[in-house]
Amino acid sequence: MTLRALDFILGGPQGGGLETSSQILTWAFARAGYGVISDREYFSNIRGRHSYVHAEVSATGLPRALRYPIHLLGAMDAETVFTHFGDLAPGSYLVYDTGEEGKVYESIPSIEPELKARLRAAFREAGLDGTLGSLVKYLSASRRVVPVGLHYASVLSEAQKEVGIAASQASRYVSAILVGAVAGLTGLGDGPVSYGLSRRFPKKELYEPNRYVAGAVASYVKSKFGAPLALEASSIGQRELLVASGNDVSAMAKIVGGLRFQSYYPITPAADESFTLEEYESLHLDGFDSEVVVLQTEDELAAINAAVGAALAGARSATATSGPGFDLMVEGLGWAGMNEVPVVVTYYQRGGPSTGQPTRGAQSDLLSSVFASHGEYPRIVIASGDHEEVFRDAIEALNYAERYQMPVIHLVDKFLANTIASIPMPDLSSIRIDRGKLVGEAAGAGGYKRFDFSSPISPRAFLGQAVMWYTGDEHDEWGHITEDPESRVKIMEKRMRKLEIADSEIPEEARASYYGPERADFLLVGWGFVKGAALAALEDLSAEGLRGAYLHVRMFSPYPSRLVSRILAGFEPDRVIDVEHNYTAQAASLLAMNTGFRIRRSVLKFTGRPMYADELARAVKSVLSGSEREVLSYGA
Amino acid sequence: MARRPSPSDYRSDVWNDWCPGCGNFGIVAAMYQALAELNADPKATVVVSGIGCSGKIPHFLSVSGVHTLHGRAIPFATGIKLANPGLNVIVNGGDGDLLGIGAGHFVALGRRNIDITVIMHDNQVYGLTKGQASPTLPRGIRTKALPMPNLQDPVNPVALAIASGYTFVARGYSSRVKHLKDLIKAAVEHRGAAFIDVLQPCVTYNDVFTYDYYDKRVYALEESGWDPDVRDESDAARKAAEAYAKAFEWGDRIPIGVFYRNAHVPSFEDRIAGRLPGYLKVPPAAEPVDSGGAPLMDADAFRKAFSKYIVEIGEG
Ligand SMILES: Cc1ncc(C[n+]2csc(CCOP(=O)(O)OP(=O)(O)O)c2C)c(N)n1
Ligand code: SF4
Ligand SMILES: [Mg+2]
């Protein structure tokens, strides 16, 4: 029997090579034509704490969500098994190091006390002695888990003899053991595995020994177990795939979109985007030239204000940050609103408040994005739901900023930022670049009024093209300070009218999407990374005869009120369920504010881990049978 | 401008609402004169200010002006200059603005050595909020509006600028307009981060550091034989240390003039140009981003640029 989709977890200590294994496998599965999504979960720590990668590989589509239970757990260390054994499905496979069988969870310092307490209870109930060995026996006897025990040290010392890797370097090859074990169990061919390895290790000195280790493990596992987790042949029908994290997709899109200046102050999970931009800061290919100034500033106050300055001078300009940094940017954003500056803030949400959960995901900054400010000014807030949306939205954000001369906040969540997904190659021919109303040097003649009242969107000249003034004080058409009451009314109306223009010009279909049958029995309403889980959960539910639909909101300012109202009108109020990653159902509040419709039921998750399709499906069933609020918590 | 411009060409018609007698009038007068003598193109000159009495200065000038946020003039100026290095960017800020709320940016500009001139209106008080102590007011001093004498020690602006890496560091006095004009010209012509600490009497709130106080004490460094210039790169540290020590001369005699000048440090723009070959020829502000509404990058270029992320499906 072959699988249509496979969910697996690889775990190990942060900094121990886990990312290497997962990267190689992601490339290998994609090379073999499968769709892949892989989420990286890690502590705010550089070395030693438990991290893991949860991936889904699909033969039938490009997956956007993850599921439990899993088919396969690949453990670098005992802590991984102690942390994830509950995730294993009956009949699943556990790859572990038999050299660690004697390890006792109580003596592993990196396991948090709360997990230890849960383990104590579980081990007592199952009558286990606390060792990895006892746990593996129990899993095999009572949960039908198939142990794939390998003695990692022996595998590596064998390799030392065969390919001459130095003893001091041996631990670096544990990642290759996991690659080999996954390849063996899934029957992934030699070709794709070598491909993944060669991309990760372009240098022969590293490629050869890694290939040896992975190959030896794969053939041992295959000979012993016979590829029990083989996937059916792929029916995805792509010739090539883009395999990248949300951070990287955003960086690529910004380059396509003509970004010329990005400032940032390092913060998880936003900084990777700026690193990627810096890597591609200078591109000179035949017929294509692009240079981007990437400036690491002294703080986020400087980041936003430098980005605004660059925009005044005429550069397509952006900054990228996360919650704590955004908080510092708020005053600068208000200046941009007041002075009608096209600037983009790519906002990677993580768990808050305060430092919160720096490496975990959330969608709890929606209201802050829409409202953070003293005073009132127009802004556009876009939220992406998957990697393809990130690509489009990152470019549209730059367009909207210039077309409507206002700040644009592009919301991405950590789940998207750090999840690597395979997506189709973007269709660049459908992309437009819109710089809005520019007057250039012509502005100079006869004096240039930057805030000309004759239309809400005044023709824009850059600093250097004409003499002009800007001020954060309330100002007249020239950009000089005025406190005149009548002028105040005029310029407030001018600024705020721009949002109405944006609302009338940007098609609502681009701001909210409906997925599902024309007549469905219930409606999930969500945004951001919820999209993938919601669509996957709906598929599972429809297999059980429950016909649901999903309303995906992509723009929160200006809000697609008419379209959303129309869709909501087709449902019984009690059959509408808000789904999001926060405590207070923020998107539901905005929906109520904009449509008058109060969603009474919700499925919420704020553990910092993504929503999984299976837990969402279960929660939806509970809600449909009367529960008003379901709080999800699955995932280590 | 065909004829040589005169200082009044750089004056806007906005009514100047500083208190009569304020030292800021001397600073703006020096700027009018300096810009005229530099024959500055009003379009290509951008005065960026913070918030305070000092922050209003762009509105009184007929070059482009960006009146920003309290403490943030330097980051705005940084973005403007790096996006278009062809612009002549001058920052005007208060002592509270630059050394209180904006001190981190002040230090960062020195480290980068961007070709920006910073003029600090040093009146030892927060003028616009009615006379509180600023970061340059000495401990134990009680200026007019203070309920009690100041508890905090002052920061020395000239010393801090040297320590931060500014490559042109000077002090001026708002009442010596011609001297200040020359300093501004030299600062603008210096390629790198330039700082001028301008002693600026606040006639409304500062009854300690007054015109009378300064008139008796200031003397010009250049007249005392001071040589601010780093002539040989290897001499930079010694010169900086001497200038640093000189910065603390304060009391009966207060030096004004150029303390330190080092033309050997590459500007940030040059550092960027080392990585972006087109940067100085076609800066970010001028580099095209589209061709007739279509992105410049086509599928082919995308494939080449981002091959690292592309997986071709296949056997081997
Ligand atoms: C974030 C912020 N905090 C406080 C203020 C209030 N404020 C306006 S001007 C000023 C102080 C100005 O002092 P200084 O920078 O020395 O300028 P001066 O008025 O003396 O020229 C303060 C605190 C503000 N505008 N913004
Ligand atoms: S308060 Fe002081 S600094 Fe402000 S304008 Fe009046 S005299 Fe000048
Ligand atoms: Mg002051």
Short mmCIF file of C-alpha atoms and ligand atoms in Angstrom, two decimals, chain B residues 52-54 93-97 121-128 132 134-136 200 202, ligand 3:
data_model
loop_
_atom_site.label_atom_id
_atom_site.label_comp_id
_atom_site.label_asym_id
_atom_site.label_seq_id
_atom_site.Cartn_x
_atom_site.Cartn_y
_atom_site.Cartn_z
CA GLY B 52 11.72 71.85 19.24
CA CYS B 53 12.14 75.55 18.64
CA SER B 54 15.14 74.53 16.53
CA GLY B 93 18.34 69.63 15.91
CA GLY B 94 18.04 70.75 19.47
CA ASP B 95 20.34 69.49 22.21
CA GLY B 96 17.42 67.54 23.66
CA ASP B 97 16.56 66.23 20.26
CA HIS B 121 21.19 74.22 18.60
CA ASP B 122 22.77 73.99 22.05
CA ASN B 123 20.73 76.12 24.44
CA GLN B 124 20.99 73.76 27.46
CA VAL B 125 17.22 73.74 27.76
CA TYR B 126 14.16 72.23 26.17
CA GLY B 127 12.91 75.43 24.62
CA LEU B 128 9.62 74.39 23.10
CA GLN B 132 13.31 71.98 31.27
CA SER B 134 18.50 69.52 28.38
CA PRO B 135 21.33 66.94 28.26
CA THR B 136 23.94 69.70 27.95
CA GLN B 200 22.72 79.25 21.19
CA CYS B 202 17.74 80.94 24.77
MG MG C 3 17.41 72.83 23.37
#
